[in-house]
Coordinates of C-alpha atoms and ligand atoms in Angstrom, one line a residue:
X1 CA 6.6 10.4 13.5
X2 CA 5.5 7.6 15.9
X3 CA 7.4 5.6 18.0
X4 CA 5.0 3.8 19.6
X5 CA 2.1 3.3 19.3
X6 CA 0.0 0.6 21.3
X7 CA -2.9 -1.3 20.8
X8 CA -3.5 -5.3 18.3
X9 CA -1.5 -5.0 14.9
X10 CA -4.1 -3.5 12.3
X11 CA -2.7 -6.3 9.2
X12 CA -0.4 -8.9 10.4
X13 CA 1.5 -11.2 8.7
X14 CA 2.6 -14.3 10.4
X15 CA 5.5 -17.0 9.1
X16 CA 4.0 -15.5 5.6
X17 CA 4.5 -18.5 2.9
X18 CA 4.4 -18.2 -0.9
X19 CA 5.1 -20.8 -3.4
X20 CA 2.7 -20.4 -6.3
X21 CA 2.2 -24.0 -9.0
X22 CA 5.2 -23.7 -11.1
X23 CA 7.7 -24.3 -7.9
X24 CA 9.1 -20.0 -7.4
X25 CA 8.9 -19.0 -3.7
X26 CA 7.8 -15.8 -3.6
X27 CA 7.3 -15.1 -0.3
X28 CA 9.3 -17.6 2.6
X29 CA 7.6 -17.3 6.3
X30 CA 8.0 -13.6 6.1
X31 CA 6.1 -12.0 10.0
X32 CA 5.6 -8.3 10.6
X33 CA 2.4 -6.1 11.7
X34 CA 1.6 -2.6 11.0
X35 CA -0.8 -1.4 14.5
X36 CA -3.6 0.9 13.9
X37 CA -1.6 5.2 13.2
X38 CA 1.3 3.3 11.5
X39 CA 3.1 3.6 7.4
X40 CA 5.2 -0.1 6.9
X41 CA 7.0 1.2 3.7
X42 CA 8.8 -2.5 2.3
X43 CA 11.5 -2.1 -0.6
X44 CA 12.9 -4.1 -2.7
X45 CA 14.9 -4.8 -5.9
X46 CA 11.7 -6.9 -9.5
X47 CA 10.7 -9.6 -7.5
X48 CA 11.0 -9.8 -4.2
X49 CA 7.4 -10.6 -3.1
X50 CA 6.6 -7.3 -1.9
X51 CA 3.0 -7.4 -4.5
X52 CA 2.8 -11.6 -3.3
X53 CA 2.1 -9.9 0.3
X54 CA 0.0 -7.1 -1.1
X55 CA -2.6 -9.6 -2.5
X56 CA -2.5 -12.7 0.4
X57 CA -4.0 -10.4 2.4
X58 CA -6.3 -9.4 -0.5
X59 CA -6.9 -13.3 -0.8
X60 CA -6.1 -12.7 -4.6
X61 CA -3.8 -15.6 -4.1
X62 CA -3.8 -18.7 -0.4
X63 CA -1.0 -18.8 1.3
X64 CA 0.6 -22.3 1.1
X65 CA 2.3 -21.8 4.8
X66 CA 0.5 -19.0 7.7
X67 CA -1.5 -16.8 7.5
X68 CA -2.4 -12.6 6.4
X69 CA -4.7 -11.0 9.4
X70 CA -6.3 -8.0 8.9
X71 CA -8.8 -6.7 12.2
X72 CA -7.6 -10.4 13.8
X73 CA -8.7 -11.9 10.2
X74 CA -7.5 -14.9 8.5
X75 CA -7.8 -13.6 5.4
X76 CA -7.7 -17.0 3.3
X77 CA -10.3 -18.2 6.3
X78 CA -13.1 -15.9 6.4
X79 CA -11.7 -13.2 3.2
X80 CA -15.5 -11.6 2.9
X81 CA -15.2 -9.7 6.7
X82 CA -11.9 -8.9 5.4
X83 CA -12.1 -7.7 2.2
X84 CA -14.9 -5.5 4.4
X85 CA -12.2 -4.3 6.8
X86 CA -9.3 -3.1 3.6
X87 CA -9.2 -0.9 1.0
X88 CA -6.4 -1.0 -1.5
X89 CA -5.0 0.3 -4.2
X90 CA -3.4 -1.4 -7.0
X91 CA 0.3 -0.6 -9.3
X92 CA -1.7 0.0 -12.6
X93 CA -5.3 1.1 -11.3
X94 CA -7.8 0.1 -13.7
X95 CA -11.2 2.4 -13.9
X96 CA -13.9 2.6 -15.8
X97 CA -12.3 4.6 -19.1
X98 CA -16.0 5.6 -20.4
X99 CA -17.1 7.6 -16.2
X100 CA -15.7 10.4 -15.3
X101 CA -13.7 11.0 -12.4
X102 CA -16.5 11.8 -10.5
X103 CA -18.2 8.9 -11.8
X104 CA -15.9 6.9 -11.7
X105 CA -16.1 7.1 -7.7
X106 CA -19.8 6.8 -7.5
X107 CA -19.8 3.5 -9.0
X108 CA -16.9 2.2 -7.0
X109 CA -18.1 3.7 -3.5
X110 CA -22.3 2.4 -3.8
X111 CA -20.1 -1.5 -4.8
X112 CA -19.0 -1.3 -1.2
X113 CA -21.5 -0.5 0.0
X114 CA -21.5 3.6 0.5
X115 CA -24.3 5.3 -0.7
X116 CA -24.6 8.7 1.7
X117 CA -22.1 10.8 -1.0
X118 CA -23.3 13.3 -2.1
X119 CA -21.2 15.5 -5.0
X120 CA -19.3 18.2 -2.8
X121 CA -17.7 14.5 -1.0
X122 CA -16.6 13.2 -4.5
X123 CA -15.1 16.9 -4.7
X124 CA -13.3 17.2 -1.3
X125 CA -12.3 13.7 -1.9
X126 CA -10.6 14.7 -4.6
X127 CA -9.0 18.1 -3.8
X128 CA -7.4 15.6 -0.9
X129 CA -6.4 14.2 -3.7
X130 CA -4.3 16.2 -5.5
X131 CA -6.5 15.8 -8.8
X132 CA -7.3 19.7 -10.1
X133 CA -11.2 20.5 -10.4
X134 CA -11.0 20.9 -14.3
X135 CA -10.2 16.8 -13.7
X136 CA -13.0 16.1 -12.1
X137 CA -16.3 15.7 -14.7
X138 CA -13.6 14.1 -17.5
X139 CA -13.6 10.8 -18.5
X140 CA -10.9 8.4 -17.4
X141 CA -9.0 7.8 -20.5
X142 CA -8.0 10.7 -21.3
X143 CA -6.4 10.7 -17.7
X144 CA -2.8 9.9 -17.7
X145 CA -1.5 6.9 -15.5
X146 CA -0.4 9.7 -12.2
X147 CA -4.1 11.2 -12.2
X148 CA -5.3 7.1 -12.6
X149 CA -3.2 6.6 -10.2
X150 CA -5.5 9.6 -7.6
X151 CA -8.6 8.7 -8.8
X152 CA -7.6 4.6 -7.5
X153 CA -6.3 6.5 -4.1
X154 CA -9.5 8.3 -3.3
X155 CA -11.7 5.2 -4.2
X156 CA -9.9 3.7 -1.4
X157 CA -10.2 6.5 1.2
X158 CA -14.6 6.9 0.4
X159 CA -14.7 3.3 1.0
X160 CA -13.1 4.3 4.8
X161 CA -11.7 1.2 6.0
X162 CA -8.9 1.0 9.4
X163 CA -6.4 -1.0 6.8
X164 CA -4.8 0.4 3.5
X165 CA -2.9 -1.4 1.3
X166 CA -1.0 0.5 -1.7
X167 CA 1.2 -0.8 -4.2
X168 CA 4.1 0.9 -4.9
X169 CA 1.7 4.5 -5.2
X170 CA 3.3 6.9 -6.4
X171 CA 5.0 5.9 -8.6
X172 CA 3.5 7.3 -11.7
X173 CA 3.5 11.2 -9.7
X174 CA 5.4 13.8 -10.4
X175 CA 7.8 14.7 -7.8
X176 CA 5.6 17.6 -6.4
X177 CA 2.3 15.0 -6.4
X178 CA 5.1 12.5 -4.7
X179 CA 5.2 15.2 -2.0
X180 CA 1.6 15.1 -2.2
X181 CA 1.0 12.2 -1.1
X182 CA 3.4 11.8 1.5
X183 CA 1.5 14.2 3.0
X184 CA -1.6 12.3 1.7
X185 CA 0.2 9.9 3.5
X186 CA 0.4 11.6 7.0
X187 CA -3.0 13.4 7.2
X188 CA -4.9 8.8 7.4
X189 CA -1.8 7.8 9.2
X190 CA -3.5 10.9 12.1
X191 CA -6.4 9.5 11.5
X192 CA -5.9 6.2 12.4
X193 CA -4.9 3.8 9.4
X194 CA -3.1 0.5 9.3
X195 CA -1.1 1.6 6.0
X196 CA 0.8 -1.0 4.3
X197 CA 3.1 -0.1 0.9
X198 CA 5.1 -1.1 -1.9
X199 CA 7.5 1.0 -3.2
X200 CA 11.1 1.9 -4.6
X201 CA 11.4 5.1 -3.9
X202 CA 13.8 4.8 -0.8
X203 CA 14.3 8.5 0.0
X204 CA 10.3 8.9 -0.2
X205 CA 9.8 5.6 2.1
X206 CA 12.5 7.0 5.0
X207 CA 10.7 10.4 4.9
X208 CA 7.1 8.7 5.6
X209 CA 6.4 5.7 7.2
X210 CA 7.2 4.2 11.0
X211 CA 8.8 0.6 10.3
X212 CA 10.7 -0.5 7.2
X213 CA 11.9 -3.5 6.3
X214 CA 13.9 -4.5 2.9
X215 CA 13.2 -7.7 1.8
X216 CA 15.4 -10.6 -1.3
X217 CA 14.6 -12.4 -3.1
X218 CA 10.7 -13.9 -0.5
X219 CA 12.2 -13.1 2.3
X220 CA 12.7 -10.0 4.7
X221 CA 16.5 -8.9 5.0
X222 CA 15.9 -6.4 8.0
X223 CA 12.9 -4.7 9.5
X224 CA 13.7 -1.4 11.8
X225 CA 11.4 1.3 12.8
X226 CA 12.8 5.1 10.6
X227 CA 13.5 6.5 14.1
X228 CA 16.4 3.8 14.2
X229 CA 18.0 4.6 10.2
X230 CA 17.2 8.7 10.2
X231 CA 21.4 8.9 11.0
X232 CA 22.1 5.8 8.1
X233 CA 22.2 5.9 4.7
X234 CA 19.7 4.1 4.3
X235 CA 20.2 3.8 0.4
X236 CA 23.6 2.2 0.8
X237 CA 22.0 -0.3 3.7
X238 CA 19.6 -1.1 0.9
X239 CA 22.5 -1.2 -1.5
X240 CA 24.3 -3.9 1.4
X241 CA 21.8 -5.7 1.7
X242 CA 20.6 -6.3 -1.9
X243 CA 24.4 -7.8 -1.9
X244 CA 23.6 -10.3 0.4
X245 CA 25.5 -9.1 3.8
X246 CA 24.0 -9.9 7.8
X247 CA 23.4 -7.3 9.3
X248 CA 25.8 -6.9 11.9
X249 CA 28.5 -6.4 7.8
X250 CA 25.2 -3.7 6.5
X251 CA 25.1 -1.8 10.1
X252 CA 29.4 -1.6 10.6
Ligands
LIG29 N1 1.8 -15.4 -10.7 C1 2.6 -15.9 -10.3 N2 3.0 -17.5 -10.2 C2 4.3 -17.2 -11.3 N3 5.3 -16.8 -10.6 C3 5.2 -15.6 -9.3 C4 3.5 -15.3 -9.9 N4 4.2 -13.8 -9.6 C5 4.3 -13.9 -9.0 N5 4.8 -14.4 -8.9 C6 6.8 -14.8 -9.0 O1 7.0 -14.6 -6.9 C7 8.4 -13.2 -6.9 C8 7.9 -12.2 -6.4 O2 7.1 -11.4 -7.1 P1 5.7 -9.5 -6.2 O3 5.8 -10.0 -7.8 O4 6.0 -10.6 -5.7 O5 7.8 -9.0 -6.6 P2 7.4 -7.8 -6.1 O6 8.5 -7.7 -5.2 O7 5.9 -7.0 -6.4 O8 7.8 -7.5 -7.8 P3 8.4 -5.5 -8.4 O9 9.0 -4.8 -7.3 O10 9.0 -5.7 -10.1 O11 7.0 -5.2 -7.9 C9 9.1 -13.2 -9.1 O12 9.5 -14.6 -8.5 C10 7.8 -13.4 -9.2 O13 8.6 -14.3 -11.2
LIG30 MG1 5.9 -5.0 -7.0

């Protein structure tokens, strides 16, 4: 577990705010930073604003106020430059159902300008994300949610971007796959990736993340290095923050 990582932020939210057209304030002046070699986990209720934050980094939506930066690049000002530096796995990975796993990897790698990958590269990255070999040349349409998620993660790894965004990456994974995914995140951190993820898995967040943020109603109500939460019952803390307690009340 890393304590202090020197250097500049790779992912940065600066008073990031989003009010949707219908008036919903989904994100309310949220600020945080993720450095290379760090994993930042966002916990929070349904509707807390986690996906909104991730979508702002991807420039899928524009901020109402503040900005999201990737490697210092403001995503809504230079979206193409910013996109080159980030890989993304959505909650419901959408790939080509009639392509095999390997064909999907090849297609998306080429789309991202990576033409040098070989069959062996695809095989090893699929094994790295835990997709068994008998599935590599099967069509995606027969895959379970977790198998599709593994393919999405493999595509993100092949992009080899310095920043990785993961929206509920473990939601479709069985316990063994969830454990393996934790080890995969560890190895990506060691490679120096900056990882921003949303999750509902309090237990795994505490195991794998360097910084844990709890979000509620578009705000970060708690942001702490995981090392400072080691002896604490994070589930209990979470429940207290969700009930609207302040930081002082929650740790008392
Ligand atoms: N396209 C949209 N138009 C209007 N409101 C939206 C839109 N997308 C999200 N919202 C609203 O913004 C708020 C935050 O939603 P968001 O999807 O960011 O939450 P979340 O933390 O990812 O939740 P979950 O844990 O369920 O995935 C919610 O109130 C939601 O209804
Ligand atoms: Mg979400």
